[in-house]
Amino acid sequence: MPGIGLVLPTGKFHSKENGTSSTQEPGLQLGRGNVGLIGSLYQVYELIPHVLNQFASFSYRHTFRNGNGYQFGDQYLLSAGLNFQALDWLVLTGQLNWRYLVHDNFSGSLKQLLPTGAAVVLDPAIKDRRVPTTGSTTLMFSPGVTVQNLPFLPQTAVYFNAQIPVVRDFNNNLAQGLSFVVGLTRNFQLFGGS
């Protein structure tokens, strides 16, 4: 099943460093200030009907340059896994999640601040300079459990997944360790029906 999406600018992305007129670096901003496009594919197949199914998904996000001349790197996501219906109300999941983030990119000007406070322009037109400490490659193993359709919570599922790093390359940046995802989904009829 294919899908497309649009990323809209959210949050403030012109925040200044405390007590200065310098803009904070993009990774510290509350927002990104850019537009992006997302394309995705999702596939599922029942290996043993109503007991075991296999799923796979792929998505790609392209991000355009924001008003500060900063472009966050494109993102590729690939996931594959199995769902096992152990009981009517219990589903066990195992999946591999691969994520590749391309280096961010910057266009602007390079200045050096002198001790007197004056700025000397070193390069007035930096175009498409890669930000070396951005981008990453991650492979995670994610075991999980879903509890669903309990008598006191009909049409509701609660899930818990652990994300265990198998391979990590974060280009000398902060690396994600063991993490957890907890969530709740609720199905409901939007229009009419019985």
C-alpha positions as YAML, in Angstrom:
chain: A
units: angstrom
residues:
- id: 1
  name: MET
  ca: [0.00, 0.00, 0.00]
- id: 2
  name: PRO
  ca: [1.62, 3.29, -1.05]
- id: 3
  name: GLY
  ca: [1.37, 6.53, 0.88]
- id: 4
  name: ILE
  ca: [2.45, 10.15, 0.50]
- id: 5
  name: GLY
  ca: [2.74, 12.94, 3.02]
- id: 6
  name: LEU
  ca: [3.68, 16.56, 3.45]
- id: 7
  name: VAL
  ca: [5.85, 17.91, 6.29]
- id: 8
  name: LEU
  ca: [4.85, 21.44, 7.27]
- id: 9
  name: PRO
  ca: [6.99, 23.94, 9.20]
- id: 10
  name: THR
  ca: [6.20, 23.91, 12.91]
- id: 11
  name: GLY
  ca: [7.70, 25.61, 15.92]
- id: 12
  name: LYS
  ca: [10.06, 28.53, 16.28]
- id: 13
  name: PHE
  ca: [13.31, 28.17, 14.34]
- id: 14
  name: HIS
  ca: [14.85, 31.66, 14.77]
- id: 15
  name: SER
  ca: [15.64, 31.41, 18.52]
- id: 16
  name: LYS
  ca: [18.67, 33.39, 19.68]
- id: 17
  name: GLU
  ca: [21.42, 32.37, 22.06]
- id: 18
  name: ASN
  ca: [20.95, 33.92, 25.50]
- id: 19
  name: GLY
  ca: [22.13, 37.52, 25.62]
- id: 20
  name: THR
  ca: [23.30, 37.61, 21.98]
- id: 21
  name: SER
  ca: [21.92, 38.23, 18.53]
- id: 22
  name: SER
  ca: [23.34, 34.90, 17.29]
- id: 23
  name: THR
  ca: [20.85, 32.31, 16.12]
- id: 24
  name: GLN
  ca: [21.00, 28.99, 17.97]
- id: 25
  name: GLU
  ca: [22.16, 26.00, 15.98]
- id: 26
  name: PRO
  ca: [19.33, 24.11, 14.18]
- id: 27
  name: GLY
  ca: [19.51, 21.04, 16.43]
- id: 28
  name: LEU
  ca: [18.60, 23.18, 19.46]
- id: 29
  name: GLN
  ca: [15.64, 24.94, 17.84]
- id: 30
  name: LEU
  ca: [12.09, 24.01, 18.85]
- id: 31
  name: GLY
  ca: [11.03, 23.90, 15.20]
- id: 32
  name: ARG
  ca: [12.60, 23.17, 11.85]
- id: 33
  name: GLY
  ca: [11.01, 25.85, 9.68]
- id: 34
  name: ASN
  ca: [11.04, 23.76, 6.52]
- id: 35
  name: VAL
  ca: [8.74, 21.87, 4.20]
- id: 36
  name: GLY
  ca: [9.28, 18.24, 3.31]
- id: 37
  name: LEU
  ca: [7.78, 15.38, 1.34]
- id: 38
  name: ILE
  ca: [7.30, 11.77, 2.48]
- id: 39
  name: GLY
  ca: [6.71, 8.70, 0.35]
- id: 40
  name: SER
  ca: [6.03, 5.28, 1.82]
- id: 41
  name: LEU
  ca: [5.15, 1.67, 1.02]
- id: 42
  name: TYR
  ca: [3.61, -0.85, 3.43]
- id: 43
  name: GLN
  ca: [3.09, -4.57, 2.87]
- id: 44
  name: VAL
  ca: [1.55, -7.27, 5.08]
- id: 45
  name: TYR
  ca: [0.92, -10.97, 4.43]
- id: 46
  name: GLU
  ca: [-0.69, -13.65, 6.61]
- id: 47
  name: LEU
  ca: [1.68, -16.61, 6.73]
- id: 48
  name: ILE
  ca: [-0.72, -18.58, 8.97]
- id: 49
  name: PRO
  ca: [-4.17, -16.91, 8.79]
- id: 50
  name: HIS
  ca: [-5.18, -15.18, 12.05]
- id: 51
  name: VAL
  ca: [-2.04, -16.49, 13.80]
- id: 52
  name: LEU
  ca: [1.18, -15.28, 12.14]
- id: 53
  name: ASN
  ca: [1.70, -12.41, 9.72]
- id: 54
  name: GLN
  ca: [4.72, -10.79, 8.15]
- id: 55
  name: PHE
  ca: [5.01, -7.06, 7.47]
- id: 56
  name: ALA
  ca: [7.45, -4.72, 5.77]
- id: 57
  name: SER
  ca: [7.55, -0.98, 5.21]
- id: 58
  name: PHE
  ca: [9.75, 1.59, 3.52]
- id: 59
  name: SER
  ca: [9.59, 5.36, 3.73]
- id: 60
  name: TYR
  ca: [11.63, 8.25, 2.39]
- id: 61
  name: ARG
  ca: [11.52, 11.86, 3.62]
- id: 62
  name: HIS
  ca: [13.02, 14.73, 1.64]
- id: 63
  name: THR
  ca: [13.43, 18.02, 3.48]
- id: 64
  name: PHE
  ca: [13.80, 21.36, 1.72]
- id: 65
  name: ARG
  ca: [16.04, 24.20, 2.93]
- id: 66
  name: ASN
  ca: [14.52, 26.49, 5.60]
- id: 67
  name: GLY
  ca: [14.67, 30.29, 5.84]
- id: 68
  name: ASN
  ca: [17.98, 30.14, 7.75]
- id: 69
  name: GLY
  ca: [19.72, 28.36, 4.86]
- id: 70
  name: TYR
  ca: [19.71, 25.02, 6.70]
- id: 71
  name: GLN
  ca: [18.52, 21.76, 5.16]
- id: 72
  name: PHE
  ca: [17.98, 18.74, 7.41]
- id: 73
  name: GLY
  ca: [19.17, 15.49, 5.84]
- id: 74
  name: ASP
  ca: [16.89, 13.14, 3.96]
- id: 75
  name: GLN
  ca: [15.73, 10.07, 5.87]
- id: 76
  name: TYR
  ca: [15.30, 6.46, 4.72]
- id: 77
  name: LEU
  ca: [13.41, 3.97, 6.93]
- id: 78
  name: LEU
  ca: [13.09, 0.23, 6.31]
- id: 79
  name: SER
  ca: [11.27, -2.13, 8.68]
- id: 80
  name: ALA
  ca: [10.36, -5.81, 8.55]
- id: 81
  name: GLY
  ca: [8.93, -8.13, 11.15]
- id: 82
  name: LEU
  ca: [6.46, -10.73, 12.36]
- id: 83
  name: ASN
  ca: [3.28, -10.55, 14.46]
- id: 84
  name: PHE
  ca: [2.25, -13.70, 16.35]
- id: 85
  name: GLN
  ca: [-1.31, -13.88, 17.76]
- id: 86
  name: ALA
  ca: [-0.51, -15.89, 20.92]
- id: 87
  name: LEU
  ca: [-4.00, -15.44, 22.42]
- id: 88
  name: ASP
  ca: [-7.14, -13.58, 21.34]
- id: 89
  name: TRP
  ca: [-5.96, -10.60, 23.36]
- id: 90
  name: LEU
  ca: [-2.15, -10.96, 23.09]
- id: 91
  name: VAL
  ca: [0.10, -10.28, 20.09]
- id: 92
  name: LEU
  ca: [3.89, -10.76, 20.20]
- id: 93
  name: THR
  ca: [5.99, -8.77, 17.72]
- id: 94
  name: GLY
  ca: [9.57, -8.91, 16.54]
- id: 95
  name: GLN
  ca: [10.97, -6.51, 13.97]
- id: 96
  name: LEU
  ca: [14.15, -5.02, 12.54]
- id: 97
  name: ASN
  ca: [14.20, -1.26, 11.91]
- id: 98
  name: TRP
  ca: [16.91, 0.33, 9.75]
- id: 99
  name: ARG
  ca: [17.20, 4.14, 9.55]
- id: 100
  name: TYR
  ca: [19.64, 6.14, 7.47]
- id: 101
  name: LEU
  ca: [19.83, 9.91, 7.86]
- id: 102
  name: VAL
  ca: [21.82, 11.82, 5.24]
- id: 103
  name: HIS
  ca: [24.09, 14.63, 6.50]
- id: 104
  name: ASP
  ca: [22.43, 18.01, 6.99]
- id: 105
  name: ASN
  ca: [23.42, 20.77, 4.60]
- id: 106
  name: PHE
  ca: [24.05, 24.50, 5.08]
- id: 107
  name: SER
  ca: [24.19, 27.52, 2.79]
- id: 108
  name: GLY
  ca: [25.19, 30.91, 4.16]
- id: 109
  name: SER
  ca: [28.30, 32.95, 4.85]
- id: 110
  name: LEU
  ca: [31.31, 32.23, 7.04]
- id: 111
  name: LYS
  ca: [32.50, 34.98, 9.39]
- id: 112
  name: GLN
  ca: [35.22, 35.14, 12.01]
- id: 113
  name: LEU
  ca: [34.61, 37.19, 15.11]
- id: 114
  name: LEU
  ca: [37.61, 39.30, 16.14]
- id: 115
  name: PRO
  ca: [38.43, 40.06, 19.80]
- id: 116
  name: THR
  ca: [37.18, 43.61, 19.18]
- id: 117
  name: GLY
  ca: [33.72, 42.24, 18.38]
- id: 118
  name: ALA
  ca: [33.96, 43.01, 14.66]
- id: 119
  name: ALA
  ca: [33.17, 40.24, 12.19]
- id: 120
  name: VAL
  ca: [35.40, 39.54, 9.19]
- id: 121
  name: VAL
  ca: [33.76, 37.74, 6.26]
- id: 122
  name: LEU
  ca: [35.88, 34.75, 5.27]
- id: 123
  name: ASP
  ca: [33.54, 33.29, 2.65]
- id: 124
  name: PRO
  ca: [30.48, 35.29, 1.54]
- id: 125
  name: ALA
  ca: [28.76, 32.48, -0.33]
- id: 126
  name: ILE
  ca: [28.91, 29.00, 1.16]
- id: 127
  name: LYS
  ca: [26.68, 26.82, -0.96]
- id: 128
  name: ASP
  ca: [25.70, 23.29, 0.00]
- id: 129
  name: ARG
  ca: [28.21, 22.66, 2.77]
- id: 130
  name: ARG
  ca: [27.72, 19.32, 4.51]
- id: 131
  name: VAL
  ca: [27.43, 19.44, 8.32]
- id: 132
  name: PRO
  ca: [29.89, 16.69, 9.36]
- id: 133
  name: THR
  ca: [28.45, 15.79, 12.78]
- id: 134
  name: THR
  ca: [24.97, 15.06, 11.44]
- id: 135
  name: GLY
  ca: [23.53, 12.03, 9.71]
- id: 136
  name: SER
  ca: [23.42, 8.53, 11.12]
- id: 137
  name: THR
  ca: [22.84, 4.86, 10.40]
- id: 138
  name: THR
  ca: [20.95, 2.70, 12.87]
- id: 139
  name: LEU
  ca: [19.73, -0.88, 12.94]
- id: 140
  name: MET
  ca: [17.42, -1.73, 15.83]
- id: 141
  name: PHE
  ca: [15.83, -4.99, 16.93]
- id: 142
  name: SER
  ca: [12.40, -4.29, 18.41]
- id: 143
  name: PRO
  ca: [10.61, -7.01, 20.36]
- id: 144
  name: GLY
  ca: [7.15, -6.02, 21.53]
- id: 145
  name: VAL
  ca: [3.83, -7.00, 22.98]
- id: 146
  name: THR
  ca: [0.29, -5.76, 22.27]
- id: 147
  name: VAL
  ca: [-2.70, -6.35, 24.55]
- id: 148
  name: GLN
  ca: [-5.98, -5.80, 22.71]
- id: 149
  name: ASN
  ca: [-9.78, -6.11, 22.89]
- id: 150
  name: LEU
  ca: [-10.05, -6.78, 26.60]
- id: 151
  name: PRO
  ca: [-13.66, -6.94, 27.90]
- id: 152
  name: PHE
  ca: [-13.26, -3.65, 29.80]
- id: 153
  name: LEU
  ca: [-11.44, -1.94, 26.85]
- id: 154
  name: PRO
  ca: [-13.19, -2.99, 23.61]
- id: 155
  name: GLN
  ca: [-11.72, -1.76, 20.30]
- id: 156
  name: THR
  ca: [-8.58, -0.69, 22.18]
- id: 157
  name: ALA
  ca: [-4.98, -1.88, 22.03]
- id: 158
  name: VAL
  ca: [-2.07, -1.03, 24.32]
- id: 159
  name: TYR
  ca: [1.42, -1.76, 23.00]
- id: 160
  name: PHE
  ca: [4.97, -1.78, 24.33]
- id: 161
  name: ASN
  ca: [8.15, -2.15, 22.24]
- id: 162
  name: ALA
  ca: [11.80, -2.09, 23.23]
- id: 163
  name: GLN
  ca: [14.28, -0.76, 20.67]
- id: 164
  name: ILE
  ca: [17.62, -2.48, 21.07]
- id: 165
  name: PRO
  ca: [20.52, -1.04, 19.03]
- id: 166
  name: VAL
  ca: [22.31, -3.63, 16.90]
- id: 167
  name: VAL
  ca: [24.35, -1.26, 14.68]
- id: 168
  name: ARG
  ca: [24.91, 2.47, 15.33]
- id: 169
  name: ASP
  ca: [26.97, 5.07, 13.47]
- id: 170
  name: PHE
  ca: [26.21, 8.61, 14.61]
- id: 171
  name: ASN
  ca: [29.19, 10.54, 13.17]
- id: 172
  name: ASN
  ca: [30.58, 11.58, 16.56]
- id: 173
  name: ASN
  ca: [27.17, 12.80, 17.73]
- id: 174
  name: LEU
  ca: [24.89, 11.57, 20.52]
- id: 175
  name: ALA
  ca: [23.96, 7.92, 19.94]
- id: 176
  name: GLN
  ca: [20.60, 6.42, 20.77]
- id: 177
  name: GLY
  ca: [20.77, 3.62, 23.32]
- id: 178
  name: LEU
  ca: [18.08, 1.24, 24.50]
- id: 179
  name: SER
  ca: [14.71, 2.94, 24.22]
- id: 180
  name: PHE
  ca: [11.06, 2.08, 24.71]
- id: 181
  name: VAL
  ca: [7.86, 2.89, 22.84]
- id: 182
  name: VAL
  ca: [4.52, 2.73, 24.67]
- id: 183
  name: GLY
  ca: [1.22, 3.57, 23.04]
- id: 184
  name: LEU
  ca: [-2.52, 3.17, 22.90]
- id: 185
  name: THR
  ca: [-4.77, 2.87, 19.87]
- id: 186
  name: ARG
  ca: [-8.56, 3.06, 19.82]
- id: 187
  name: ASN
  ca: [-10.79, 2.10, 16.88]
- id: 188
  name: PHE
  ca: [-14.09, 3.88, 16.34]
- id: 189
  name: GLN
  ca: [-16.73, 4.35, 13.64]
- id: 190
  name: LEU
  ca: [-16.51, 7.85, 12.20]
- id: 191
  name: PHE
  ca: [-19.69, 7.92, 10.09]
- id: 192
  name: GLY
  ca: [-22.84, 5.82, 10.61]
- id: 193
  name: GLY
  ca: [-22.46, 2.06, 10.77]
- id: 194
  name: SER
  ca: [-23.71, -0.34, 13.37]
...
